Amino acid sequence: PGVVAEERTGPRQVDLTLDSPALGGEAKVRLLTPEGWEDRRPGDRWPVLYLLVGGDGNYRAWTEDYDAGLDRLPELRDVLVVMPGMPFFGFYTDWHNHGKGGPPAVEFFHLKEVRPLLERHYGAGSRRVAAGESQGGFGALSYAARHPGLFRAVAGYSGYVHPARHPHAIEAGMTYLGLDWRALWGDPVAQRANWRAHDPYHLAHRLRNIPVHLSSGDGRAGPLDPPDVEPDPHIPGLEDPDDPFPEDAISPTETLMHHESRAVAARLRALGAPVTTHFSSGTHSPPYWRREFHRSLPLLLDAL
């Protein structure tokens, strides 16, 4: 890929526009740069935190929508924070596209286009960790499991970390959004192997040697929700009749993420992996992702 544009958007913030063959068009990456980065010399390298966003793919989310205060954290003054965008509902995956492949190849974009570019020209080193919310949590764990040695630690907040457990939810969500759900990994029966080849639960043995942090709410209103919090929009088909949501759950998506995160955590513990968790009440919303990011940051930085 080539850098089409580079724009300084804050004292330590740089936005890159890339021409991506993997995505079939232009894509964005936001960098929060370490102190001294502007005066870097050839060979200067910094440890890297990949901070991944959810299904909307907005590279600005962690700095603008979630108010995570990244630029105010002294712990990140010596870390290059990479916030790559992705296509809407891209799911950190090279899409199956009914066996044809081709764009969007999100995994290829992040790991074979963005990462080498940053390591060649932008001071990214080989010590890396990753964290993300919702689909970004899936991306952090799936990338780490599919590419052993890539990350030294990962964290998933309300992560879609066991999609093969709820293929009906993928179908319901993507259909609701007007997307072809079978284009993602194929049919969950006919292409079961492909679903499992991306699913952190089924790849847990490849995560057992690195610290993993998992967190989620249970879908009920929690301490960070306003008193007048509204239920999530109704998505037909999201509920499994054989496993209904609790009557007081107002965020069914978070209930599903709760089940998936607990399942992956239990699987990792059974393998003797260094997993930490934080499960509580709460909805699928930024206040909880911001809280859990700050909670897990020491673990991530220790691994760097």
PDB file of C-alpha atoms in Angstrom:
ATOM      1  CA  PRO A   1       0.000   0.000   0.000  1.00  0.00           C
ATOM      2  CA  GLY A   2       1.010   3.599  -0.404  1.00  0.00           C
ATOM      3  CA  VAL A   3       0.488   6.548   1.908  1.00  0.00           C
ATOM      4  CA  VAL A   4      -1.872   8.886   0.097  1.00  0.00           C
ATOM      5  CA  ALA A   5      -1.940  11.521   2.838  1.00  0.00           C
ATOM      6  CA  GLU A   6      -0.435  12.185   6.251  1.00  0.00           C
ATOM      7  CA  GLU A   7      -2.087  14.745   8.513  1.00  0.00           C
ATOM      8  CA  ARG A   8      -1.185  15.919  12.000  1.00  0.00           C
ATOM      9  CA  THR A   9      -4.492  16.120  13.887  1.00  0.00           C
ATOM     10  CA  GLY A  10      -3.201  16.743  17.417  1.00  0.00           C
ATOM     11  CA  PRO A  11       0.003  17.439  19.353  1.00  0.00           C
ATOM     12  CA  ARG A  12       0.935  13.736  19.224  1.00  0.00           C
ATOM     13  CA  GLN A  13      -1.689  12.528  16.762  1.00  0.00           C
ATOM     14  CA  VAL A  14      -1.136  11.649  13.090  1.00  0.00           C
ATOM     15  CA  ASP A  15      -3.742  10.338  10.624  1.00  0.00           C
ATOM     16  CA  LEU A  16      -2.606   8.272   7.649  1.00  0.00           C
ATOM     17  CA  THR A  17      -4.634   7.651   4.514  1.00  0.00           C
ATOM     18  CA  LEU A  18      -3.529   4.490   2.743  1.00  0.00           C
ATOM     19  CA  ASP A  19      -4.285   3.105  -0.684  1.00  0.00           C
ATOM     20  CA  SER A  20      -5.086  -0.510   0.213  1.00  0.00           C
ATOM     21  CA  PRO A  21      -5.241  -3.252  -2.421  1.00  0.00           C
ATOM     22  CA  ALA A  22      -6.558  -5.610   0.276  1.00  0.00           C
ATOM     23  CA  LEU A  23      -9.586  -3.393   0.875  1.00  0.00           C
ATOM     24  CA  GLY A  24      -9.947  -2.229  -2.704  1.00  0.00           C
ATOM     25  CA  GLY A  25      -9.731   1.449  -1.843  1.00  0.00           C
ATOM     26  CA  GLU A  26      -8.505   4.016   0.645  1.00  0.00           C
ATOM     27  CA  ALA A  27      -8.380   3.371   4.382  1.00  0.00           C
ATOM     28  CA  LYS A  28      -7.422   5.315   7.491  1.00  0.00           C
ATOM     29  CA  VAL A  29      -5.071   4.701  10.410  1.00  0.00           C
ATOM     30  CA  ARG A  30      -4.718   7.004  13.420  1.00  0.00           C
ATOM     31  CA  LEU A  31      -1.453   7.076  15.365  1.00  0.00           C
ATOM     32  CA  LEU A  32      -0.869   8.405  18.849  1.00  0.00           C
ATOM     33  CA  THR A  33       2.851   8.952  18.723  1.00  0.00           C
ATOM     34  CA  PRO A  34       5.338   8.689  21.603  1.00  0.00           C
ATOM     35  CA  GLU A  35       7.291  11.663  22.860  1.00  0.00           C
ATOM     36  CA  GLY A  36      10.318  12.334  20.696  1.00  0.00           C
ATOM     37  CA  TRP A  37       8.801  10.507  17.731  1.00  0.00           C
ATOM     38  CA  GLU A  38       8.979  13.535  15.427  1.00  0.00           C
ATOM     39  CA  ASP A  39      12.759  13.608  15.821  1.00  0.00           C
ATOM     40  CA  ARG A  40      13.193   9.873  15.268  1.00  0.00           C
ATOM     41  CA  ARG A  41      16.236   8.605  13.450  1.00  0.00           C
ATOM     42  CA  PRO A  42      16.510   5.548  11.229  1.00  0.00           C
ATOM     43  CA  GLY A  43      16.484   2.536  13.505  1.00  0.00           C
ATOM     44  CA  ASP A  44      14.502   4.172  16.335  1.00  0.00           C
ATOM     45  CA  ARG A  45      11.707   1.852  17.433  1.00  0.00           C
ATOM     46  CA  TRP A  46       8.946   2.004  20.038  1.00  0.00           C
ATOM     47  CA  PRO A  47       6.701  -0.692  21.531  1.00  0.00           C
ATOM     48  CA  VAL A  48       3.256  -0.765  19.937  1.00  0.00           C
ATOM     49  CA  LEU A  49      -0.292  -0.932  21.273  1.00  0.00           C
ATOM     50  CA  TYR A  50      -2.819  -1.837  18.602  1.00  0.00           C
ATOM     51  CA  LEU A  51      -6.147  -0.431  19.759  1.00  0.00           C
ATOM     52  CA  LEU A  52      -8.983  -1.895  17.705  1.00  0.00           C
ATOM     53  CA  VAL A  53     -12.511  -0.570  17.231  1.00  0.00           C
ATOM     54  CA  GLY A  54     -15.879  -2.252  16.865  1.00  0.00           C
ATOM     55  CA  GLY A  55     -17.996  -3.050  13.859  1.00  0.00           C
ATOM     56  CA  ASP A  56     -18.402   0.507  12.627  1.00  0.00           C
ATOM     57  CA  GLY A  57     -14.675   0.492  11.809  1.00  0.00           C
ATOM     58  CA  ASN A  58     -14.165   4.128  12.842  1.00  0.00           C
ATOM     59  CA  TYR A  59     -10.443   4.778  13.332  1.00  0.00           C
ATOM     60  CA  ARG A  60     -11.284   7.911  15.360  1.00  0.00           C
ATOM     61  CA  ALA A  61     -13.472   6.119  17.914  1.00  0.00           C
ATOM     62  CA  TRP A  62     -10.944   5.572  20.702  1.00  0.00           C
ATOM     63  CA  THR A  63      -9.806   9.200  20.679  1.00  0.00           C
ATOM     64  CA  GLU A  64     -13.112  10.953  19.949  1.00  0.00           C
ATOM     65  CA  ASP A  65     -16.146   8.777  20.697  1.00  0.00           C
ATOM     66  CA  TYR A  66     -14.988   6.933  23.826  1.00  0.00           C
ATOM     67  CA  ASP A  67     -13.110   9.752  25.568  1.00  0.00           C
ATOM     68  CA  ALA A  68     -10.430   7.323  26.682  1.00  0.00           C
ATOM     69  CA  GLY A  69      -7.978  10.170  27.327  1.00  0.00           C
ATOM     70  CA  LEU A  70      -5.134   8.385  25.585  1.00  0.00           C
ATOM     71  CA  ASP A  71      -3.044  11.511  25.111  1.00  0.00           C
ATOM     72  CA  ARG A  72      -3.271  12.302  28.824  1.00  0.00           C
ATOM     73  CA  LEU A  73      -1.899   8.968  30.017  1.00  0.00           C
ATOM     74  CA  PRO A  74       1.757   9.216  31.064  1.00  0.00           C
ATOM     75  CA  GLU A  75       2.053   5.446  30.589  1.00  0.00           C
ATOM     76  CA  LEU A  76       1.592   5.906  26.833  1.00  0.00           C
ATOM     77  CA  ARG A  77       4.238   8.578  26.331  1.00  0.00           C
ATOM     78  CA  ASP A  78       6.755   5.935  25.266  1.00  0.00           C
ATOM     79  CA  VAL A  79       4.333   3.763  23.253  1.00  0.00           C
ATOM     80  CA  LEU A  80       3.157   4.034  19.654  1.00  0.00           C
ATOM     81  CA  VAL A  81      -0.630   3.534  19.694  1.00  0.00           C
ATOM     82  CA  VAL A  82      -2.018   2.319  16.367  1.00  0.00           C
ATOM     83  CA  MET A  83      -5.755   2.666  15.687  1.00  0.00           C
ATOM     84  CA  PRO A  84      -6.527   1.215  12.252  1.00  0.00           C
ATOM     85  CA  GLY A  85      -9.904   1.585  10.609  1.00  0.00           C
ATOM     86  CA  MET A  86     -11.718  -1.136   8.738  1.00  0.00           C
ATOM     87  CA  PRO A  87     -14.799  -1.427   6.502  1.00  0.00           C
ATOM     88  CA  PHE A  88     -18.196  -1.414   8.180  1.00  0.00           C
ATOM     89  CA  PHE A  89     -18.761  -4.748   9.968  1.00  0.00           C
ATOM     90  CA  GLY A  90     -15.434  -5.954   8.572  1.00  0.00           C
ATOM     91  CA  PHE A  91     -14.943  -8.395  11.478  1.00  0.00           C
ATOM     92  CA  TYR A  92     -11.118  -8.390  11.307  1.00  0.00           C
ATOM     93  CA  THR A  93     -11.318 -11.071   8.660  1.00  0.00           C
ATOM     94  CA  ASP A  94     -10.379 -11.757   5.051  1.00  0.00           C
ATOM     95  CA  TRP A  95     -13.896 -12.345   3.774  1.00  0.00           C
ATOM     96  CA  HIS A  96     -14.811 -15.693   2.258  1.00  0.00           C
ATOM     97  CA  ASN A  97     -17.018 -14.079  -0.399  1.00  0.00           C
ATOM     98  CA  HIS A  98     -18.549 -17.427  -1.359  1.00  0.00           C
ATOM     99  CA  GLY A  99     -15.154 -18.939  -2.065  1.00  0.00           C
ATOM    100  CA  LYS A 100     -13.937 -16.097  -4.283  1.00  0.00           C
ATOM    101  CA  GLY A 101     -11.989 -14.158  -1.653  1.00  0.00           C
ATOM    102  CA  GLY A 102     -11.001 -10.618  -2.518  1.00  0.00           C
ATOM    103  CA  PRO A 103     -11.930  -7.384  -0.744  1.00  0.00           C
ATOM    104  CA  PRO A 104     -12.471  -6.756   2.025  1.00  0.00           C
ATOM    105  CA  ALA A 105      -9.389  -8.607   3.208  1.00  0.00           C
ATOM    106  CA  VAL A 106      -9.284  -6.892   6.591  1.00  0.00           C
ATOM    107  CA  GLU A 107      -6.771  -9.198   8.283  1.00  0.00           C
ATOM    108  CA  PHE A 108      -4.388  -8.852   5.359  1.00  0.00           C
ATOM    109  CA  PHE A 109      -4.794  -5.064   5.426  1.00  0.00           C
ATOM    110  CA  HIS A 110      -3.948  -4.805   9.127  1.00  0.00           C
ATOM    111  CA  LEU A 111      -1.161  -7.365   9.333  1.00  0.00           C
ATOM    112  CA  LYS A 112       0.411  -7.408   5.851  1.00  0.00           C
ATOM    113  CA  GLU A 113      -0.105  -3.820   4.748  1.00  0.00           C
ATOM    114  CA  VAL A 114      -0.367  -1.570   7.815  1.00  0.00           C
ATOM    115  CA  ARG A 115       2.071  -3.375  10.134  1.00  0.00           C
ATOM    116  CA  PRO A 116       5.046  -3.584   7.719  1.00  0.00           C
ATOM    117  CA  LEU A 117       4.500   0.015   6.628  1.00  0.00           C
ATOM    118  CA  LEU A 118       4.586   1.244  10.233  1.00  0.00           C
ATOM    119  CA  GLU A 119       7.654  -0.844  11.001  1.00  0.00           C
ATOM    120  CA  ARG A 120       9.507   0.470   7.958  1.00  0.00           C
ATOM    121  CA  HIS A 121       8.681   4.153   8.155  1.00  0.00           C
ATOM    122  CA  TYR A 122       6.925   5.106  11.406  1.00  0.00           C
ATOM    123  CA  GLY A 123       9.021   3.704  14.238  1.00  0.00           C
ATOM    124  CA  ALA A 124       6.877   0.673  15.118  1.00  0.00           C
ATOM    125  CA  GLY A 125       8.887  -1.976  16.907  1.00  0.00           C
ATOM    126  CA  SER A 126       8.482  -5.722  17.245  1.00  0.00           C
ATOM    127  CA  ARG A 127       7.099  -5.641  20.805  1.00  0.00           C
ATOM    128  CA  ARG A 128       3.326  -5.493  20.352  1.00  0.00           C
ATOM    129  CA  VAL A 129       0.109  -5.871  22.331  1.00  0.00           C
ATOM    130  CA  ALA A 130      -3.491  -5.487  21.173  1.00  0.00           C
ATOM    131  CA  ALA A 131      -6.833  -4.616  22.708  1.00  0.00           C
ATOM    132  CA  GLY A 132     -10.272  -3.825  21.370  1.00  0.00           C
ATOM    133  CA  GLU A 133     -13.998  -3.631  21.978  1.00  0.00           C
ATOM    134  CA  SER A 134     -16.741  -5.742  20.415  1.00  0.00           C
ATOM    135  CA  GLN A 135     -15.438  -6.851  16.999  1.00  0.00           C
ATOM    136  CA  GLY A 136     -12.127  -5.258  18.001  1.00  0.00           C
ATOM    137  CA  GLY A 137     -11.909  -7.664  20.936  1.00  0.00           C
ATOM    138  CA  PHE A 138     -12.437 -10.490  18.496  1.00  0.00           C
ATOM    139  CA  GLY A 139      -9.727  -9.033  16.270  1.00  0.00           C
ATOM    140  CA  ALA A 140      -7.178  -8.832  19.079  1.00  0.00           C
ATOM    141  CA  LEU A 141      -7.683 -12.454  20.148  1.00  0.00           C
ATOM    142  CA  SER A 142      -8.156 -13.904  16.676  1.00  0.00           C
ATOM    143  CA  TYR A 143      -5.079 -12.196  15.250  1.00  0.00           C
ATOM    144  CA  ALA A 144      -2.978 -13.296  18.228  1.00  0.00           C
ATOM    145  CA  ALA A 145      -4.152 -16.886  17.934  1.00  0.00           C
ATOM    146  CA  ARG A 146      -3.794 -17.071  14.163  1.00  0.00           C
ATOM    147  CA  HIS A 147      -0.328 -15.495  14.227  1.00  0.00           C
ATOM    148  CA  PRO A 148       1.583 -16.826  17.257  1.00  0.00           C
ATOM    149  CA  GLY A 149       4.280 -14.420  18.410  1.00  0.00           C
ATOM    150  CA  LEU A 150       2.556 -11.375  16.932  1.00  0.00           C
ATOM    151  CA  PHE A 151       1.306  -9.989  20.266  1.00  0.00           C
ATOM    152  CA  ARG A 152       2.697 -10.329  23.785  1.00  0.00           C
ATOM    153  CA  ALA A 153      -0.713  -9.797  25.432  1.00  0.00           C
ATOM    154  CA  VAL A 154      -4.282  -9.111  24.311  1.00  0.00           C
ATOM    155  CA  ALA A 155      -7.498  -7.772  25.812  1.00  0.00           C
ATOM    156  CA  GLY A 156     -11.094  -7.967  24.661  1.00  0.00           C
ATOM    157  CA  TYR A 157     -13.843  -5.719  26.010  1.00  0.00           C
ATOM    158  CA  SER A 158     -17.372  -6.952  25.240  1.00  0.00           C
ATOM    159  CA  GLY A 159     -15.666  -9.007  22.557  1.00  0.00           C
ATOM    160  CA  TYR A 160     -17.346 -11.137  19.911  1.00  0.00           C
ATOM    161  CA  VAL A 161     -14.819 -13.790  20.844  1.00  0.00           C
ATOM    162  CA  HIS A 162     -16.711 -17.034  20.112  1.00  0.00           C
ATOM    163  CA  PRO A 163     -18.778 -16.379  16.967  1.00  0.00           C
ATOM    164  CA  ALA A 164     -19.131 -20.053  16.115  1.00  0.00           C
ATOM    165  CA  ARG A 165     -21.253 -20.402  19.263  1.00  0.00           C
ATOM    166  CA  HIS A 166     -23.828 -17.916  17.939  1.00  0.00           C
ATOM    167  CA  PRO A 167     -23.946 -18.109  14.125  1.00  0.00           C
ATOM    168  CA  HIS A 168     -27.601 -17.125  14.309  1.00  0.00           C
ATOM    169  CA  ALA A 169     -26.514 -13.807  15.854  1.00  0.00           C
ATOM    170  CA  ILE A 170     -24.113 -13.144  12.981  1.00  0.00           C
ATOM    171  CA  GLU A 171     -26.924 -13.927  10.568  1.00  0.00           C
ATOM    172  CA  ALA A 172     -29.417 -11.706  12.406  1.00  0.00           C
ATOM    173  CA  GLY A 173     -27.047  -8.762  12.840  1.00  0.00           C
ATOM    174  CA  MET A 174     -25.712  -8.722   9.302  1.00  0.00           C
ATOM    175  CA  THR A 175     -29.154  -9.264   7.773  1.00  0.00           C
ATOM    176  CA  TYR A 176     -30.490  -6.388   9.882  1.00  0.00           C
ATOM    177  CA  LEU A 177     -27.707  -4.205   8.434  1.00  0.00           C
ATOM    178  CA  GLY A 178     -28.380  -5.329   4.866  1.00  0.00           C
ATOM    179  CA  LEU A 179     -25.188  -7.391   4.572  1.00  0.00           C
ATOM    180  CA  ASP A 180     -24.627 -10.875   3.144  1.00  0.00           C
ATOM    181  CA  TRP A 181     -23.777 -12.839   6.270  1.00  0.00           C
ATOM    182  CA  ARG A 182     -22.534 -15.917   4.423  1.00  0.00           C
ATOM    183  CA  ALA A 183     -19.927 -13.776   2.659  1.00  0.00           C
ATOM    184  CA  LEU A 184     -18.037 -13.446   5.961  1.00  0.00           C
ATOM    185  CA  TRP A 185     -16.876 -17.007   6.711  1.00  0.00           C
ATOM    186  CA  GLY A 186     -19.263 -18.985   4.536  1.00  0.00           C
ATOM    187  CA  ASP A 187     -22.057 -21.217   5.758  1.00  0.00           C
ATOM    188  CA  PRO A 188     -21.538 -22.212   9.415  1.00  0.00           C
ATOM    189  CA  VAL A 189     -22.142 -25.877   8.571  1.00  0.00           C
ATOM    190  CA  ALA A 190     -20.599 -26.273   5.125  1.00  0.00           C
ATOM    191  CA  GLN A 191     -17.650 -24.011   6.021  1.00  0.00           C
ATOM    192  CA  ARG A 192     -17.457 -24.945   9.682  1.00  0.00           C
ATOM    193  CA  ALA A 193     -13.687 -25.323   9.469  1.00  0.00           C
ATOM    194  CA  ASN A 194     -13.336 -21.715   8.315  1.00  0.00           C
ATOM    195  CA  TRP A 195     -15.532 -20.440  11.158  1.00  0.00           C
ATOM    196  CA  ARG A 196     -13.439 -22.347  13.668  1.00  0.00           C
ATOM    197  CA  ALA A 197     -10.170 -21.252  12.053  1.00  0.00           C
ATOM    198  CA  HIS A 198     -11.005 -17.686  13.101  1.00  0.00           C
ATOM    199  CA  ASP A 199     -12.737 -18.371  16.433  1.00  0.00           C
ATOM    200  CA  PRO A 200     -10.632 -17.654  19.560  1.00  0.00           C
ATOM    201  CA  TYR A 201     -12.454 -20.374  21.522  1.00  0.00           C
ATOM    202  CA  HIS A 202     -11.351 -23.018  19.051  1.00  0.00           C
ATOM    203  CA  LEU A 203      -7.884 -21.467  18.855  1.00  0.00           C
ATOM    204  CA  ALA A 204      -7.464 -21.072  22.614  1.00  0.00           C
ATOM    205  CA  HIS A 205      -4.502 -23.470  22.697  1.00  0.00           C
ATOM    206  CA  ARG A 206      -2.589 -20.887  20.658  1.00  0.00           C
ATOM    207  CA  LEU A 207      -3.293 -18.203  23.277  1.00  0.00           C
ATOM    208  CA  ARG A 208      -2.262 -20.129  26.351  1.00  0.00           C
ATOM    209  CA  ASN A 209       1.246 -18.627  26.531  1.00  0.00           C
ATOM    210  CA  ILE A 210       0.304 -14.940  26.582  1.00  0.00           C
ATOM    211  CA  PRO A 211      -1.724 -12.881  29.087  1.00  0.00           C
ATOM    212  CA  VAL A 212      -5.353 -12.447  28.017  1.00  0.00           C
ATOM    213  CA  HIS A 213      -7.868 -10.113  29.642  1.00  0.00           C
ATOM    214  CA  LEU A 214     -11.584 -10.562  28.982  1.00  0.00           C
ATOM    215  CA  SER A 215     -14.425  -8.407  30.228  1.00  0.00           C
ATOM    216  CA  SER A 216     -18.096  -7.831  29.526  1.00  0.00           C
ATOM    217  CA  GLY A 217     -21.372  -6.792  31.047  1.00  0.00           C
ATOM    218  CA  ASP A 218     -24.335  -9.154  31.238  1.00  0.00           C
ATOM    219  CA  GLY A 219     -26.728  -7.004  29.239  1.00  0.00           C
ATOM    220  CA  ARG A 220     -28.548  -5.625  32.263  1.00  0.00           C
ATOM    221  CA  ALA A 221     -28.396  -1.922  33.155  1.00  0.00           C
ATOM    222  CA  GLY A 222     -25.209  -1.347  35.116  1.00  0.00           C
ATOM    223  CA  PRO A 223     -23.456   1.334  37.170  1.00  0.00           C
ATOM    224  CA  LEU A 224     -22.176   3.281  34.157  1.00  0.00           C
ATOM    225  CA  ASP A 225     -25.533   3.434  32.386  1.00  0.00           C
ATOM    226  CA  PRO A 226     -27.700   6.553  32.806  1.00  0.00           C
ATOM    227  CA  PRO A 227     -30.985   6.121  34.702  1.00  0.00           C
ATOM    228  CA  ASP A 228     -32.952   6.581  31.490  1.00  0.00           C
ATOM    229  CA  VAL A 229     -30.867   4.170  29.405  1.00  0.00           C
ATOM    230  CA  GLU A 230     -32.800   2.872  26.398  1.00  0.00           C
ATOM    231  CA  PRO A 231     -32.853  -0.779  25.340  1.00  0.00           C
ATOM    232  CA  ASP A 232     -30.868  -1.763  22.267  1.00  0.00           C
ATOM    233  CA  PRO A 233     -32.776  -1.676  18.960  1.00  0.00           C
ATOM    234  CA  HIS A 234     -34.683  -4.889  18.366  1.00  0.00           C
ATOM    235  CA  ILE A 235     -32.877  -7.163  15.903  1.00  0.00           C
ATOM    236  CA  PRO A 236     -35.136  -9.966  14.623  1.00  0.00           C
ATOM    237  CA  GLY A 237     -33.591 -13.387  15.074  1.00  0.00           C
ATOM    238  CA  LEU A 238     -30.941 -12.323  17.576  1.00  0.00           C
ATOM    239  CA  GLU A 239     -32.486 -14.334  20.393  1.00  0.00           C
ATOM    240  CA  ASP A 240     -32.086 -18.099  20.475  1.00  0.00           C
ATOM    241  CA  PRO A 241     -35.464 -19.604  21.473  1.00  0.00           C
ATOM    242  CA  ASP A 242     -33.620 -22.403  23.275  1.00  0.00           C
ATOM    243  CA  ASP A 243     -31.513 -19.918  25.259  1.00  0.00           C
ATOM    244  CA  PRO A 244     -33.628 -16.786  25.803  1.00  0.00           C
ATOM    245  CA  PHE A 245     -32.225 -13.556  27.154  1.00  0.00           C
ATOM    246  CA  PRO A 246     -32.950 -12.635  30.786  1.00  0.00           C
ATOM    247  CA  GLU A 247     -36.160 -10.659  31.098  1.00  0.00           C
ATOM    248  CA  ASP A 248     -34.314  -7.636  32.480  1.00  0.00           C
ATOM    249  CA  ALA A 249     -31.608  -7.629  29.799  1.00  0.00           C
ATOM    250  CA  ILE A 250     -31.775  -4.398  27.821  1.00  0.00           C
ATOM    251  CA  SER A 251     -28.628  -5.015  25.745  1.00  0.00           C
ATOM    252  CA  PRO A 252     -28.980  -8.458  24.104  1.00  0.00           C
ATOM    253  CA  THR A 253     -25.718  -8.009  22.200  1.00  0.00           C
ATOM    254  CA  GLU A 254     -23.857  -7.602  25.482  1.00  0.00           C
ATOM    255  CA  THR A 255     -25.586 -10.676  26.889  1.00  0.00           C
ATOM    256  CA  LEU A 256     -24.205 -12.668  23.952  1.00  0.00           C
ATOM    257  CA  MET A 257     -20.732 -11.180  24.448  1.00  0.00           C
ATOM    258  CA  HIS A 258     -20.956 -12.120  28.122  1.00  0.00           C
ATOM    259  CA  HIS A 259     -21.640 -15.750  27.256  1.00  0.00           C
ATOM    260  CA  GLU A 260     -18.857 -15.819  24.666  1.00  0.00           C
ATOM    261  CA  SER A 261     -16.261 -14.124  26.872  1.00  0.00           C
ATOM    262  CA  ARG A 262     -17.012 -16.459  29.765  1.00  0.00           C
ATOM    263  CA  ALA A 263     -16.721 -19.485  27.486  1.00  0.00           C
ATOM    264  CA  VAL A 264     -13.333 -18.396  26.143  1.00  0.00           C
ATOM    265  CA  ALA A 265     -12.099 -17.539  29.645  1.00  0.00           C
ATOM    266  CA  ALA A 266     -13.110 -20.976  30.912  1.00  0.00           C
ATOM    267  CA  ARG A 267     -11.396 -22.632  27.976  1.00  0.00           C
ATOM    268  CA  LEU A 268      -8.191 -20.670  28.585  1.00  0.00           C
ATOM    269  CA  ARG A 269      -8.234 -21.507  32.282  1.00  0.00           C
ATOM    270  CA  ALA A 270      -8.646 -25.192  31.457  1.00  0.00           C
ATOM    271  CA  LEU A 271      -5.487 -24.892  29.371  1.00  0.00           C
ATOM    272  CA  GLY A 272      -3.618 -23.227  32.238  1.00  0.00           C
ATOM    273  CA  ALA A 273      -3.396 -19.881  30.424  1.00  0.00           C
ATOM    274  CA  PRO A 274      -2.748 -16.588  32.277  1.00  0.00           C
ATOM    275  CA  VAL A 275      -6.249 -15.165  31.769  1.00  0.00           C
ATOM    276  CA  THR A 276      -7.801 -12.379  33.846  1.00  0.00           C
ATOM    277  CA  THR A 277     -11.465 -11.386  33.705  1.00  0.00           C
ATOM    278  CA  HIS A 278     -13.913  -8.765  34.868  1.00  0.00           C
ATOM    279  CA  PHE A 279     -17.594  -9.597  34.455  1.00  0.00           C
ATOM    280  CA  SER A 280     -20.357  -7.408  35.814  1.00  0.00           C
ATOM    281  CA  SER A 281     -23.691  -5.854  34.949  1.00  0.00           C
ATOM    282  CA  GLY A 282     -23.630  -3.402  32.062  1.00  0.00           C
ATOM    283  CA  THR A 283     -24.521  -2.757  28.459  1.00  0.00           C
ATOM    284  CA  HIS A 284     -22.709  -2.756  25.119  1.00  0.00           C
ATOM    285  CA  SER A 285     -21.524   0.824  25.374  1.00  0.00           C
ATOM    286  CA  PRO A 286     -18.390   3.021  25.484  1.00  0.00           C
ATOM    287  CA  PRO A 287     -18.300   3.808  29.229  1.00  0.00           C
ATOM    288  CA  TYR A 288     -17.600   0.150  29.955  1.00  0.00           C
ATOM    289  CA  TRP A 289     -14.994  -0.177  27.191  1.00  0.00           C
ATOM    290  CA  ARG A 290     -13.198   2.896  28.479  1.00  0.00           C
ATOM    291  CA  ARG A 291     -13.235   1.526  32.032  1.00  0.00           C
ATOM    292  CA  GLU A 292     -11.941  -1.864  30.980  1.00  0.00           C
ATOM    293  CA  PHE A 293      -9.232  -0.365  28.809  1.00  0.00           C
ATOM    294  CA  HIS A 294      -7.859   1.483  31.836  1.00  0.00           C
ATOM    295  CA  ARG A 295      -8.262  -1.647  33.966  1.00  0.00           C
ATOM    296  CA  SER A 296      -6.277  -3.811  31.561  1.00  0.00           C
ATOM    297  CA  LEU A 297      -3.636  -1.254  30.540  1.00  0.00           C
ATOM    298  CA  PRO A 298      -1.113  -2.272  33.252  1.00  0.00           C
ATOM    299  CA  LEU A 299      -1.281  -5.887  32.053  1.00  0.00           C
ATOM    300  CA  LEU A 300      -0.732  -4.819  28.451  1.00  0.00           C
ATOM    301  CA  LEU A 301       2.146  -2.484  29.287  1.00  0.00           C
ATOM    302  CA  ASP A 302       3.806  -5.057  31.528  1.00  0.00           C
ATOM    303  CA  ALA A 303       3.893  -7.391  28.534  1.00  0.00           C
ATOM    304  CA  LEU A 304       5.632  -4.704  26.483  1.00  0.00           C
TER     305      LEU A 304
END
